[in-house]
Short mmCIF file of C-alpha atoms in Angstrom, two decimals:
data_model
loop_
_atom_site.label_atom_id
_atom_site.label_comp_id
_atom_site.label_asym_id
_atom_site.label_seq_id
_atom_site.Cartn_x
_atom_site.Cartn_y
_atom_site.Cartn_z
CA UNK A 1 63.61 -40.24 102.58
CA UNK A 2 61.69 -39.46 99.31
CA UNK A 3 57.66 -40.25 100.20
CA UNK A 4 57.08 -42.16 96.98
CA UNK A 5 60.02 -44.76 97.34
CA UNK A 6 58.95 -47.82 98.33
CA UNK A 7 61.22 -49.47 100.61
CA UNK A 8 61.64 -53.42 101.21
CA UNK A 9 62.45 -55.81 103.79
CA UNK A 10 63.54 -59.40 103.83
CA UNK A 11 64.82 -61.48 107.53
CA UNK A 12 66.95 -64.41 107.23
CA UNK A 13 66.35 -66.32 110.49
CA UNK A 14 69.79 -68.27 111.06
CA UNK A 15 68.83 -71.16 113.40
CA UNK A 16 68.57 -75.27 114.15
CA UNK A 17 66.71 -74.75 117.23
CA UNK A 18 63.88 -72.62 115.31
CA UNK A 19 63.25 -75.64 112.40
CA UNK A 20 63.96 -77.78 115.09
CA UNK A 21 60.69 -76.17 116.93
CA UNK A 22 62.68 -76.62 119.95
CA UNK A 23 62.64 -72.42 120.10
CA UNK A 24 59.30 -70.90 118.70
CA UNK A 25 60.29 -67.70 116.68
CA UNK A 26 59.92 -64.19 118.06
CA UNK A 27 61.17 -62.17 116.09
CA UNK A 28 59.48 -62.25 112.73
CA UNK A 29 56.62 -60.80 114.26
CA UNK A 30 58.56 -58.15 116.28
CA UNK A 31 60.80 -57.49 113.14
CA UNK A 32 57.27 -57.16 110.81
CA UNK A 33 55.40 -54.62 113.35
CA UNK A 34 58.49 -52.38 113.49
CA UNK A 35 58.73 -52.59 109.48
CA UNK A 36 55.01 -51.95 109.13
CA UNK A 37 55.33 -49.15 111.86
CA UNK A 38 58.12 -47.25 110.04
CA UNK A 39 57.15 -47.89 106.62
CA UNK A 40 59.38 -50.60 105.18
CA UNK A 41 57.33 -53.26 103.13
CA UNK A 42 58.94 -56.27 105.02
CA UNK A 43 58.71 -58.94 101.69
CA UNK A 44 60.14 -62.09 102.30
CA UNK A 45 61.63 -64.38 105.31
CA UNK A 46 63.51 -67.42 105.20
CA UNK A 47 64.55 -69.85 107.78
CA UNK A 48 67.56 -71.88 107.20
CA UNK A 49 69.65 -74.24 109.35
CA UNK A 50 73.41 -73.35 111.29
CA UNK A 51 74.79 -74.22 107.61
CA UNK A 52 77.05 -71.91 106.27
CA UNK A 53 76.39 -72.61 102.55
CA UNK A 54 72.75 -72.41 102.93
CA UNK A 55 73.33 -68.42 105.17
CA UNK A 56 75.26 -67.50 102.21
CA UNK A 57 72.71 -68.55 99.90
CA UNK A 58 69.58 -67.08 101.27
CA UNK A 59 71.91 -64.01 101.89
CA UNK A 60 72.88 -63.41 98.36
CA UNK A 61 69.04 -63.76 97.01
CA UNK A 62 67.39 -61.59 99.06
CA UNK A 63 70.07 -58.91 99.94
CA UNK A 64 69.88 -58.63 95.54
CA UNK A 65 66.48 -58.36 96.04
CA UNK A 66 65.06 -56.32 98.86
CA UNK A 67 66.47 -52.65 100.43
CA UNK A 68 67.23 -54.05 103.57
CA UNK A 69 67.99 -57.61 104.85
CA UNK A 70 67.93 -58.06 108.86
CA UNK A 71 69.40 -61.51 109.99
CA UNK A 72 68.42 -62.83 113.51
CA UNK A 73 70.36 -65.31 115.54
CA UNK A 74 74.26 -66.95 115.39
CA UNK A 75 76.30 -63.99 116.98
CA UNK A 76 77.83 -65.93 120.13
CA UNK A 77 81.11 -67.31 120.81
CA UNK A 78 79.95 -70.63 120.38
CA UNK A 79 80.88 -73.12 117.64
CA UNK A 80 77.42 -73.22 116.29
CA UNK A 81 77.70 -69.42 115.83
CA UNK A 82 78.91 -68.84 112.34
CA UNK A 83 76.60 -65.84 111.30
CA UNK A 84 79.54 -63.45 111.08
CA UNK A 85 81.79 -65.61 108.83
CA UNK A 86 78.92 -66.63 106.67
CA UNK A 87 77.82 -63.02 105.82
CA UNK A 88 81.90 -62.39 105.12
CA UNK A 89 81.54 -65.07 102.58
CA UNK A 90 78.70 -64.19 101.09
CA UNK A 91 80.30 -60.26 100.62
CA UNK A 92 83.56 -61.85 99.72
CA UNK A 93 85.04 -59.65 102.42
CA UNK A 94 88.00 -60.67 104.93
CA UNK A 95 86.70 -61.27 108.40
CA UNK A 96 88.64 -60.15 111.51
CA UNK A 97 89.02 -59.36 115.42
CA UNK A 98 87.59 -55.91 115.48
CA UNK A 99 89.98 -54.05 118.23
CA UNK A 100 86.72 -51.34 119.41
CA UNK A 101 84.64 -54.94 119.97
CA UNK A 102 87.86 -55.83 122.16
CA UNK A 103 87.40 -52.68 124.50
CA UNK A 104 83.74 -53.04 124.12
CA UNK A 105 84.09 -56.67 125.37
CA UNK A 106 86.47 -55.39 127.76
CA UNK A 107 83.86 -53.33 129.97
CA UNK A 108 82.23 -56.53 131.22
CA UNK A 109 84.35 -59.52 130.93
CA UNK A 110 87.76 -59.19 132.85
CA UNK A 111 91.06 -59.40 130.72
CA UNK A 112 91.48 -63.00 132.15
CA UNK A 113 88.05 -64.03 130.99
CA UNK A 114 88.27 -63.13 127.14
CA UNK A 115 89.37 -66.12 126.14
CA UNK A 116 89.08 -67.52 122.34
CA UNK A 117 85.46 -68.65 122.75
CA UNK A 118 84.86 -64.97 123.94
CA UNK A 119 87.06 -63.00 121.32
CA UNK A 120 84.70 -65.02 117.91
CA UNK A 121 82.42 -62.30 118.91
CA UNK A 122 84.63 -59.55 118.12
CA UNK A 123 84.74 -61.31 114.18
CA UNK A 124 83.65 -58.87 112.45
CA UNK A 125 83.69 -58.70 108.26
CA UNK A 126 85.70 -56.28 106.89
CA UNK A 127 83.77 -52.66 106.10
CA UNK A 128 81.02 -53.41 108.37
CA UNK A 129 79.44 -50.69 111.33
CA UNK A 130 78.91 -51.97 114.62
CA UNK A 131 75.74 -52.29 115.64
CA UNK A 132 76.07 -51.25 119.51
CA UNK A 133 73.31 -52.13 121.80
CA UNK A 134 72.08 -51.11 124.95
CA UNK A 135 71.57 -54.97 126.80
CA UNK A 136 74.56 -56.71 125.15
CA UNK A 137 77.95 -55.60 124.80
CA UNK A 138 78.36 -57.82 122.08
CA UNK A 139 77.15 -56.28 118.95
CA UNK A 140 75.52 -56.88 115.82
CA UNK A 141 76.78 -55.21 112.66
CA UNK A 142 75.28 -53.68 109.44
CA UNK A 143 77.55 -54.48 106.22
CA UNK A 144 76.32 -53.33 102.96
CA UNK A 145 72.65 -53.46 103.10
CA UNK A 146 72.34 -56.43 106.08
CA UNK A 147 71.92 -55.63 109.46
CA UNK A 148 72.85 -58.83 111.21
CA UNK A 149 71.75 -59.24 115.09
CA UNK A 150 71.41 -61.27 117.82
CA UNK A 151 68.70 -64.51 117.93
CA UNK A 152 67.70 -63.68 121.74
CA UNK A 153 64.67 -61.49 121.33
CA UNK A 154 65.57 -58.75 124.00
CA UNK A 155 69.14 -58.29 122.08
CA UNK A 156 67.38 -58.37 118.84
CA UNK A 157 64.79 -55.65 119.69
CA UNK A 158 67.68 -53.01 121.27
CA UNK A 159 69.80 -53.39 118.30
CA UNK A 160 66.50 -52.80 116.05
CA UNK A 161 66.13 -49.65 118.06
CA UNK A 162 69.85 -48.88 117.61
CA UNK A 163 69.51 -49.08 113.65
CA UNK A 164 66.05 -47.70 113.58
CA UNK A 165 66.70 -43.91 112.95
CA UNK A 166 69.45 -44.71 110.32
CA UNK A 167 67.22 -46.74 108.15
CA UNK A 168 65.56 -45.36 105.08
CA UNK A 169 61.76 -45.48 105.07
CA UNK A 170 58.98 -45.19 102.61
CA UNK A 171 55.16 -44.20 103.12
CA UNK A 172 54.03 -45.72 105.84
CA UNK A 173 50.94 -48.22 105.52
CA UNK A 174 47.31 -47.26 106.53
CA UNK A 175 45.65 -50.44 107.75
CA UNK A 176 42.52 -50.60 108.54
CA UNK A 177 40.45 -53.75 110.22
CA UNK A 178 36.75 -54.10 109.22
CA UNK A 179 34.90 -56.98 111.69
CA UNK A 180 32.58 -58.53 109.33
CA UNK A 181 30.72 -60.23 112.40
CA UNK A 182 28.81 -63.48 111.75
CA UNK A 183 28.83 -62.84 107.78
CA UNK A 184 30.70 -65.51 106.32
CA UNK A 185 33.13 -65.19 103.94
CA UNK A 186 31.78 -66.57 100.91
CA UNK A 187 29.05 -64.53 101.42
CA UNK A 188 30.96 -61.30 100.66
CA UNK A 189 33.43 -62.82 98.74
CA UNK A 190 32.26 -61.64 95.58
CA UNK A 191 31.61 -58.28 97.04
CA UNK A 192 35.12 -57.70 98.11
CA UNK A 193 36.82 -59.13 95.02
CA UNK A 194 35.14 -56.63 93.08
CA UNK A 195 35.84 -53.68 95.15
CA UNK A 196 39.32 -55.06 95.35
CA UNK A 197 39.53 -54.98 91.09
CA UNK A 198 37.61 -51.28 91.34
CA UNK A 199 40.82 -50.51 93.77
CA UNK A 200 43.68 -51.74 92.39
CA UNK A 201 46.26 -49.57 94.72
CA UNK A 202 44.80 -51.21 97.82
CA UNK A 203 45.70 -54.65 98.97
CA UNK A 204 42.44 -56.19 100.42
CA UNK A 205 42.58 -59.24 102.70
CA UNK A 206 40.04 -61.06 103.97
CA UNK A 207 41.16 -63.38 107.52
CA UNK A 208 39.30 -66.00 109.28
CA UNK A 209 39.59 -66.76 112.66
CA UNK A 210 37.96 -70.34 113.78
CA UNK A 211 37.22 -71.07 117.58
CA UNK A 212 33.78 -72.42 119.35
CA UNK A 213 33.11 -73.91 116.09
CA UNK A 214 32.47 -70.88 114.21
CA UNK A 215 34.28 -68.42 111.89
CA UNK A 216 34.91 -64.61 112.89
CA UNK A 217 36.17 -62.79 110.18
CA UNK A 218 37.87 -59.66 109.60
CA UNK A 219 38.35 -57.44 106.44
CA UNK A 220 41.53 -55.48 105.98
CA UNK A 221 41.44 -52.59 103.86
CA UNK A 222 45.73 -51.81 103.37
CA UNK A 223 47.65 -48.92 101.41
CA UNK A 224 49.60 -46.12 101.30
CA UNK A 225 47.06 -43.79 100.18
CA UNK A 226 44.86 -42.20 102.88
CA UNK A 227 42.13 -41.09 100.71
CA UNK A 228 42.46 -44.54 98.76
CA UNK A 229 41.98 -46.58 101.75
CA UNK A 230 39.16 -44.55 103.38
CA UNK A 231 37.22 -44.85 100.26
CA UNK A 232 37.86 -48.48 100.24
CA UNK A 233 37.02 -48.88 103.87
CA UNK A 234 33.44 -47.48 103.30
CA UNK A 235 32.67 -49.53 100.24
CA UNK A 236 33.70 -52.53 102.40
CA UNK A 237 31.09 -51.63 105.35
CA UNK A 238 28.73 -50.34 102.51
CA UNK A 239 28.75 -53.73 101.64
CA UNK A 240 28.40 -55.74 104.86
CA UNK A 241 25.50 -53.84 105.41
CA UNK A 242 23.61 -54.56 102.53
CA UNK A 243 24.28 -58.22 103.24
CA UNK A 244 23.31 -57.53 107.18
CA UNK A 245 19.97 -55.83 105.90
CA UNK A 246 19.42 -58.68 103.13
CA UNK A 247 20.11 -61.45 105.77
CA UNK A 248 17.45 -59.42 108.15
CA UNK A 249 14.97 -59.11 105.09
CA UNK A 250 15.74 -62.98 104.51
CA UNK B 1 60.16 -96.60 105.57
CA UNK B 2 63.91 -97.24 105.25
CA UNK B 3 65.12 -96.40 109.01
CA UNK B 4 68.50 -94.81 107.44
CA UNK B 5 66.18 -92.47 105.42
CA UNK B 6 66.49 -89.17 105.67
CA UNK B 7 63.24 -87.43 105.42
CA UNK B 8 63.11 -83.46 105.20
CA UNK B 9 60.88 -81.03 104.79
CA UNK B 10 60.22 -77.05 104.32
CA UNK B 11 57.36 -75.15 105.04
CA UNK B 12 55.99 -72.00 102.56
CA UNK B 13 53.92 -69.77 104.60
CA UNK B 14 51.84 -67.89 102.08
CA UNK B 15 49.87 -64.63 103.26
CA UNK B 16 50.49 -60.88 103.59
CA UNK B 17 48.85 -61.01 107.66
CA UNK B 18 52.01 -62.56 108.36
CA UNK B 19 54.49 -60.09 106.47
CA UNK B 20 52.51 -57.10 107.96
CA UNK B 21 52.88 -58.27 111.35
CA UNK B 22 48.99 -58.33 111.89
CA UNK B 23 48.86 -62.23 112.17
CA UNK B 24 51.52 -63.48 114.55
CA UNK B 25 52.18 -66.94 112.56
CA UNK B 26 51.57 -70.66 114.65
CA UNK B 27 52.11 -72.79 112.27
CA UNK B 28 55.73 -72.91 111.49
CA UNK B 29 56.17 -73.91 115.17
CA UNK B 30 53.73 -76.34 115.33
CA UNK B 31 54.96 -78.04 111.78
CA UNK B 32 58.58 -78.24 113.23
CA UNK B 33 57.13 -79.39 116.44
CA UNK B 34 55.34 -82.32 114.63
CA UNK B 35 58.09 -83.17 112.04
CA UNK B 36 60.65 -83.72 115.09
CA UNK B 37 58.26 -85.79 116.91
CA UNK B 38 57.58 -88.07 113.36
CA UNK B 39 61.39 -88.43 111.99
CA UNK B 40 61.42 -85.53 109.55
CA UNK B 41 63.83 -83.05 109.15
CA UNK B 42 62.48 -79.48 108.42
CA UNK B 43 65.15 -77.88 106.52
CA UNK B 44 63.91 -74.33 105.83
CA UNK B 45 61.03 -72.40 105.61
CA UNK B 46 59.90 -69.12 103.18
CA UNK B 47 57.14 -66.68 104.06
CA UNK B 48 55.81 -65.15 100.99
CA UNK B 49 53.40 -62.53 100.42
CA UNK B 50 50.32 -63.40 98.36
CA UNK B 51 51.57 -62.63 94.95
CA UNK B 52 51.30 -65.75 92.70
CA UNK B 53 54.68 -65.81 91.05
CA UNK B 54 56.32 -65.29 94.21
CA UNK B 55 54.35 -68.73 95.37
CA UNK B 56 55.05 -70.53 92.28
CA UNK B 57 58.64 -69.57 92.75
CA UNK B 58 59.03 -70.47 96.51
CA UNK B 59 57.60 -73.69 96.13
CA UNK B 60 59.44 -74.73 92.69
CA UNK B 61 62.46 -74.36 94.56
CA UNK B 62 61.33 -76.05 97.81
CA UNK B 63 59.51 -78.81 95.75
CA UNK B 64 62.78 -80.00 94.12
CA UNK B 65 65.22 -79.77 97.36
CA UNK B 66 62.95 -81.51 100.49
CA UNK B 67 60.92 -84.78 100.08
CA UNK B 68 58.20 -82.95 101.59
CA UNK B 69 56.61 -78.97 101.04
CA UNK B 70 53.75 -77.85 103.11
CA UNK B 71 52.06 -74.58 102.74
CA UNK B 72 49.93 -72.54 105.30
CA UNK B 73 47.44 -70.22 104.28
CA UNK B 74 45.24 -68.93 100.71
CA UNK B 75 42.89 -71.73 100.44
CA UNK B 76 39.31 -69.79 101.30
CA UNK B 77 37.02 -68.17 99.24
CA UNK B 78 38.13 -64.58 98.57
CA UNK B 79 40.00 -63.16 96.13
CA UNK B 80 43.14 -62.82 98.36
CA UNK B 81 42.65 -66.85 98.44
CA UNK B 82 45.70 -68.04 95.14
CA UNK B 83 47.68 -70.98 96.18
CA UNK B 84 45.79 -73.84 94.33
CA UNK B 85 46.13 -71.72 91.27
CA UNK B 86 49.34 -70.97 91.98
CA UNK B 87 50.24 -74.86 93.02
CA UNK B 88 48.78 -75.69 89.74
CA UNK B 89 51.11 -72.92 87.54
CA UNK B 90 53.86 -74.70 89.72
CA UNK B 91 53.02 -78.12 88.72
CA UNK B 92 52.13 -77.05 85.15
CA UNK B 93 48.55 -78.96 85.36
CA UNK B 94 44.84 -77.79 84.83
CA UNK B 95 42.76 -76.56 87.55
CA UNK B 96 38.98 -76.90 87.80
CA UNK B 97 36.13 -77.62 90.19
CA UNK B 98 36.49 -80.96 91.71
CA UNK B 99 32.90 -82.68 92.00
CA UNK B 100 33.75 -84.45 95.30
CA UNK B 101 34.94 -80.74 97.29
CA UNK B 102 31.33 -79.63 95.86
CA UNK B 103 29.61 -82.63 97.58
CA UNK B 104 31.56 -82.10 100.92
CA UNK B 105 30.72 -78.13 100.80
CA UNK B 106 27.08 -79.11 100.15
CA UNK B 107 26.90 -80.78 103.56
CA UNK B 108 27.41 -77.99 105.31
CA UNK B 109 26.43 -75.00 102.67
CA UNK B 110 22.89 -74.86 101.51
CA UNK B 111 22.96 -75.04 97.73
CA UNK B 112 21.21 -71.73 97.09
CA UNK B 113 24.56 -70.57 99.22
CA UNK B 114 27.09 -72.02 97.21
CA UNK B 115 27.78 -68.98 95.13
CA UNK B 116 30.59 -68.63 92.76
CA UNK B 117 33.20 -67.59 95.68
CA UNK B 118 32.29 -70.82 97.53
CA UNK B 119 32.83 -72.58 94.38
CA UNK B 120 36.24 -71.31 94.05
CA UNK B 121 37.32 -73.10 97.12
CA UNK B 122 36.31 -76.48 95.51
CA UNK B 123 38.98 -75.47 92.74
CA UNK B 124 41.91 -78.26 93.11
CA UNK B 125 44.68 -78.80 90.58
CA UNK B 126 44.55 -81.95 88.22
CA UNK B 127 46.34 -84.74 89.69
CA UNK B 128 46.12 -84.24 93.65
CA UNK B 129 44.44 -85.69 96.34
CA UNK B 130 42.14 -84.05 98.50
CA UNK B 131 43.33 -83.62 102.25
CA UNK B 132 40.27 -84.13 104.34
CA UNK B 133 40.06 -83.46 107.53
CA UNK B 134 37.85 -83.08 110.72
CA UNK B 135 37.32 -79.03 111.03
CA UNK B 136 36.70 -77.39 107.52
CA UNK B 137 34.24 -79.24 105.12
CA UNK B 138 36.98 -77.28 102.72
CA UNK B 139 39.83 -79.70 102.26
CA UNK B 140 43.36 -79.35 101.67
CA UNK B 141 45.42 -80.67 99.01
CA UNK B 142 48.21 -83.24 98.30
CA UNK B 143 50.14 -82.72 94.91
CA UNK B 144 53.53 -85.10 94.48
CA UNK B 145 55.52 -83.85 97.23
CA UNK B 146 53.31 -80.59 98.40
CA UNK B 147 51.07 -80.83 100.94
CA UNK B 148 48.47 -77.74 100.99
CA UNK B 149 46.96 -76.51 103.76
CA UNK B 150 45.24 -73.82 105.34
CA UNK B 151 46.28 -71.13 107.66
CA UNK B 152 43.93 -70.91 110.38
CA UNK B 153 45.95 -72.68 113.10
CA UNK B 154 43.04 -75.71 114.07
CA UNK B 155 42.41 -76.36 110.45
CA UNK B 156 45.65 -76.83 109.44
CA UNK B 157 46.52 -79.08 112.59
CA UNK B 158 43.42 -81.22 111.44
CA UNK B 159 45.16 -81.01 108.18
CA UNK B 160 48.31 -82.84 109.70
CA UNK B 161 46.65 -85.24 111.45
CA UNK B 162 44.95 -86.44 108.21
CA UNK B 163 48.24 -86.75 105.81
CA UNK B 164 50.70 -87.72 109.24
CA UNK B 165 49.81 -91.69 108.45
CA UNK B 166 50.69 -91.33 104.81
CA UNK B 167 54.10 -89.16 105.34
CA UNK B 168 57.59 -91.55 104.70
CA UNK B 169 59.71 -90.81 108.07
CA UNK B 170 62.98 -90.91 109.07
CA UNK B 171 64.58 -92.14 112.53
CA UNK B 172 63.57 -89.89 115.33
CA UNK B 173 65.74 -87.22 116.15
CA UNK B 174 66.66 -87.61 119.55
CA UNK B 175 67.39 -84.16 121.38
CA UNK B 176 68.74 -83.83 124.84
CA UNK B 177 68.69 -80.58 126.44
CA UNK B 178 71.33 -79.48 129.44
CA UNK B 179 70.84 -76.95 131.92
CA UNK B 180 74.51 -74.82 132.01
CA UNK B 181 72.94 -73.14 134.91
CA UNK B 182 75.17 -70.30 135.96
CA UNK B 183 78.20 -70.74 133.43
CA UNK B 184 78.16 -68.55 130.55
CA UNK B 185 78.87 -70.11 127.34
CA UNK B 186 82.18 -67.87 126.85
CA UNK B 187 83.00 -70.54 129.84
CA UNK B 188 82.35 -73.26 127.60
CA UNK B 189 82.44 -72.70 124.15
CA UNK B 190 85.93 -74.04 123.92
CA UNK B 191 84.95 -77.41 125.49
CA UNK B 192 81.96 -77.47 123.57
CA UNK B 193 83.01 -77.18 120.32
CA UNK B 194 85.91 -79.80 121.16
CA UNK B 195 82.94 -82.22 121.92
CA UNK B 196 81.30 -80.86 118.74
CA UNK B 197 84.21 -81.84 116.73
CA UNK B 198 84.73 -84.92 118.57
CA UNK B 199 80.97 -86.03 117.64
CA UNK B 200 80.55 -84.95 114.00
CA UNK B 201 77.24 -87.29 114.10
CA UNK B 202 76.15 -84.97 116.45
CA UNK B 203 74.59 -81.46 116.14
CA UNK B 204 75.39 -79.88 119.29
CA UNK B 205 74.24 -76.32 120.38
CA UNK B 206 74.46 -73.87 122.68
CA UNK B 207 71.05 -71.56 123.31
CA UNK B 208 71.36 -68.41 125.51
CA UNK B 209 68.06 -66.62 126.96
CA UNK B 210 67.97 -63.66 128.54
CA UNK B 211 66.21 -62.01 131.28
CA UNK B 212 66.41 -60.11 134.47
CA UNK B 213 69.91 -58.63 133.27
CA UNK B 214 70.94 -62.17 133.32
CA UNK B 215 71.84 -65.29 130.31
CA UNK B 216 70.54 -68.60 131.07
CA UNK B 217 72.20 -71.24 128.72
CA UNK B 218 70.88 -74.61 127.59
CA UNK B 219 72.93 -76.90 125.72
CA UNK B 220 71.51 -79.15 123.25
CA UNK B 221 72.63 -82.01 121.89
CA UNK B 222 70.59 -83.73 119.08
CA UNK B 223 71.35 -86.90 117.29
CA UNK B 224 69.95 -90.16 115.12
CA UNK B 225 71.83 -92.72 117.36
CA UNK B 226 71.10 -93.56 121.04
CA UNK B 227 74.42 -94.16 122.03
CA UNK B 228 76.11 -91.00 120.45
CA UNK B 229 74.12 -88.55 122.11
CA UNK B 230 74.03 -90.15 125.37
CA UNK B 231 78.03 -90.12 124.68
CA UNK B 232 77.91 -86.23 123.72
CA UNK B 233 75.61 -85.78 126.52
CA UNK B 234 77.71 -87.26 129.32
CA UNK B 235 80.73 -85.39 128.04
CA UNK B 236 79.27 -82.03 127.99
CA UNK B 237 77.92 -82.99 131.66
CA UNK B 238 81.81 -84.14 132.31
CA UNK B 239 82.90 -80.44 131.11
CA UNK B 240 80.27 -78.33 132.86
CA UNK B 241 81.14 -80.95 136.45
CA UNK B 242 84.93 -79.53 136.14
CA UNK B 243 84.15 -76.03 134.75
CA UNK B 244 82.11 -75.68 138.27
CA UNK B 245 84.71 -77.15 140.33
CA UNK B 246 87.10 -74.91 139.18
CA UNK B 247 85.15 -71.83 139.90
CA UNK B 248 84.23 -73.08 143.63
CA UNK B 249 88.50 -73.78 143.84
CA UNK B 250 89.15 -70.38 142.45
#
């Protein structure tokens, strides 16, 4: 771990039932926190159908793009589950019955019980780790720089934690929320855009919330710098209160 | 609208909240949620960070694959607010402050308080149509096959309900969901994919949850024509009857 690398993230979510809307998504979110918490810049996600041309595509972009690529969902013994042979595709790797998966199977479904169905989850591409798990004794696997695991969220979030302490990380994020109250934002607009330009190494956000009929905004003041960020934080509340004292004086 | 159409659709999610894990997103669900009810297929979806060539990119490729792009999210008035600038690099076409958005922002802003930021949000690109809508006095946009809209969850449902009308649809996707109670899908993934292949109209899949130390399977079988899926349907009921009599004889 060198503290000035920046590390990236991409997720390919492999799933019908998630463009479908039949499923609403879990895992993004879970997957971003645990990025932001560890200090990978999670960059990109895509969501693509149970199509193996379109895995392989989204795949091939982003693992060429981004230090880390997790894929979520597709793992069963089901027909629809063709994650494994998609990502041996898209390495141009042979794909096999991984004998360890076998045993590992083994431990919870009797020998009678492993039929075919059962045994596509031991396909694993060639030169890829297992990704063992605490819930499921079907695992996930990591192959180059893709860590491909299960859609269910509980499966998902113990092979996350299985992977966690092998990934590399960079400097972890400093975020920091600023209420800005009742001010609306384009009345501070201008303000933050310019202490945004002044700071350059921070990324400055500014997020609306609407309910009742009314806005409540918040401010976020994000980087990698402590000093950076706390210098950008009090130039933001500098600045709400000269708008709270002008709005007073109004 | 041709009923043998086929109508699809991707979604770009634009904003850094949603990459940081801050902002859990609600829209994706809710656009696949209303495109399955209408007759359009949502075929993929990016999340991108708020970096305009990363926008432009995203939707290029979108633009020229789906009949349909929305976007979620950078419409406001802060400097973090880029996707009609970016829409317009996309399209190659001008971008300037559109008289009518400055009328509609006047009914609710006083015009002392429509200060440059404000302003900003009045910028559309040359050549689209404004997306009014009930919420936000801000509007979205329409620009040949992108719809823009913004990412607070009520505006941009107020959003949909203004361009739904004016959206070409498909025939209804008809999705039928079976409980496979008890049976795990190693059980039936054999049967299932032999009804799969027997049905290639058919997109038929299997959808594990888990909880309690236990998987609860649905089966889903999703289709264009009536009599298909209720064909696929009463076949997988047919195989999950005779999988359960065999366990009770065994």
């Amino acid at each position: 771990m060198t503290a000035s690398k920046t590390i990236t993230a991409a997720i390919v979510v492999i799933g019908d039932e998630i463009l479908s809307g039949r499923t609403k998504d879990k895992n993004i979110g879970y997957i971003a926190d645990f990025c932001t918490s560890v200090g990978i810049d999670l960059s990109e996600v895509r969501i693509v159908p149970d199509v193996e041309d379109e895995i392989v595509a989204a795949v091939n972009a982003l693992r060429a793009r981004y230090t880390y690529v997790f894929t979520t969902g597709g793992i069963g013994p089901t027909h629809d589950d063709i994650t494994a042979d998609a990502i041996a595709r898209a390495f141009g790797v042979g794909i096999s019955e991984n004998p360890e998966v076998i045993e590992m199977l083994l431990t919870r479904i009797k020998p009678e019980d492993l039929n075919e169905a059962r045994r596509r989850m031991a396909r694993i591409p060639h030169g890829a780790q297992l990704v063992k798990n605490r819930v499921s004794t079907a695992p996930g696997f990591w192959i180059g720089n893709v860590i491909v695991m299960a859609g269910v969220p509980s499966i998902m979030q113990a092979m996350i934690d299985a992977v966690a302490d092998k990934l590399e990380t960079g400097v972890k994020m400093i975020i920091e929320t600023i209420d800005a109250g009742g001010i609306p934002e384009g009345a501070y607009a201008a303000g933050l855009s310019e202490i945004a330009t002044a700071h350059p190494v921070l990324s400055i956000g500014s997020y609306p919330s609407f309910a009742d009929g009314k806005f409540k905004n918040q401010i976020v003041v994000r980087g990698k710098d402590s000093e950076a960020v706390a210098a950008g934080v009090a130039k933001v509340n500098a600045m709400l209160a000269a708008l709270r004292a002008a709005h007073k004086g109004a």
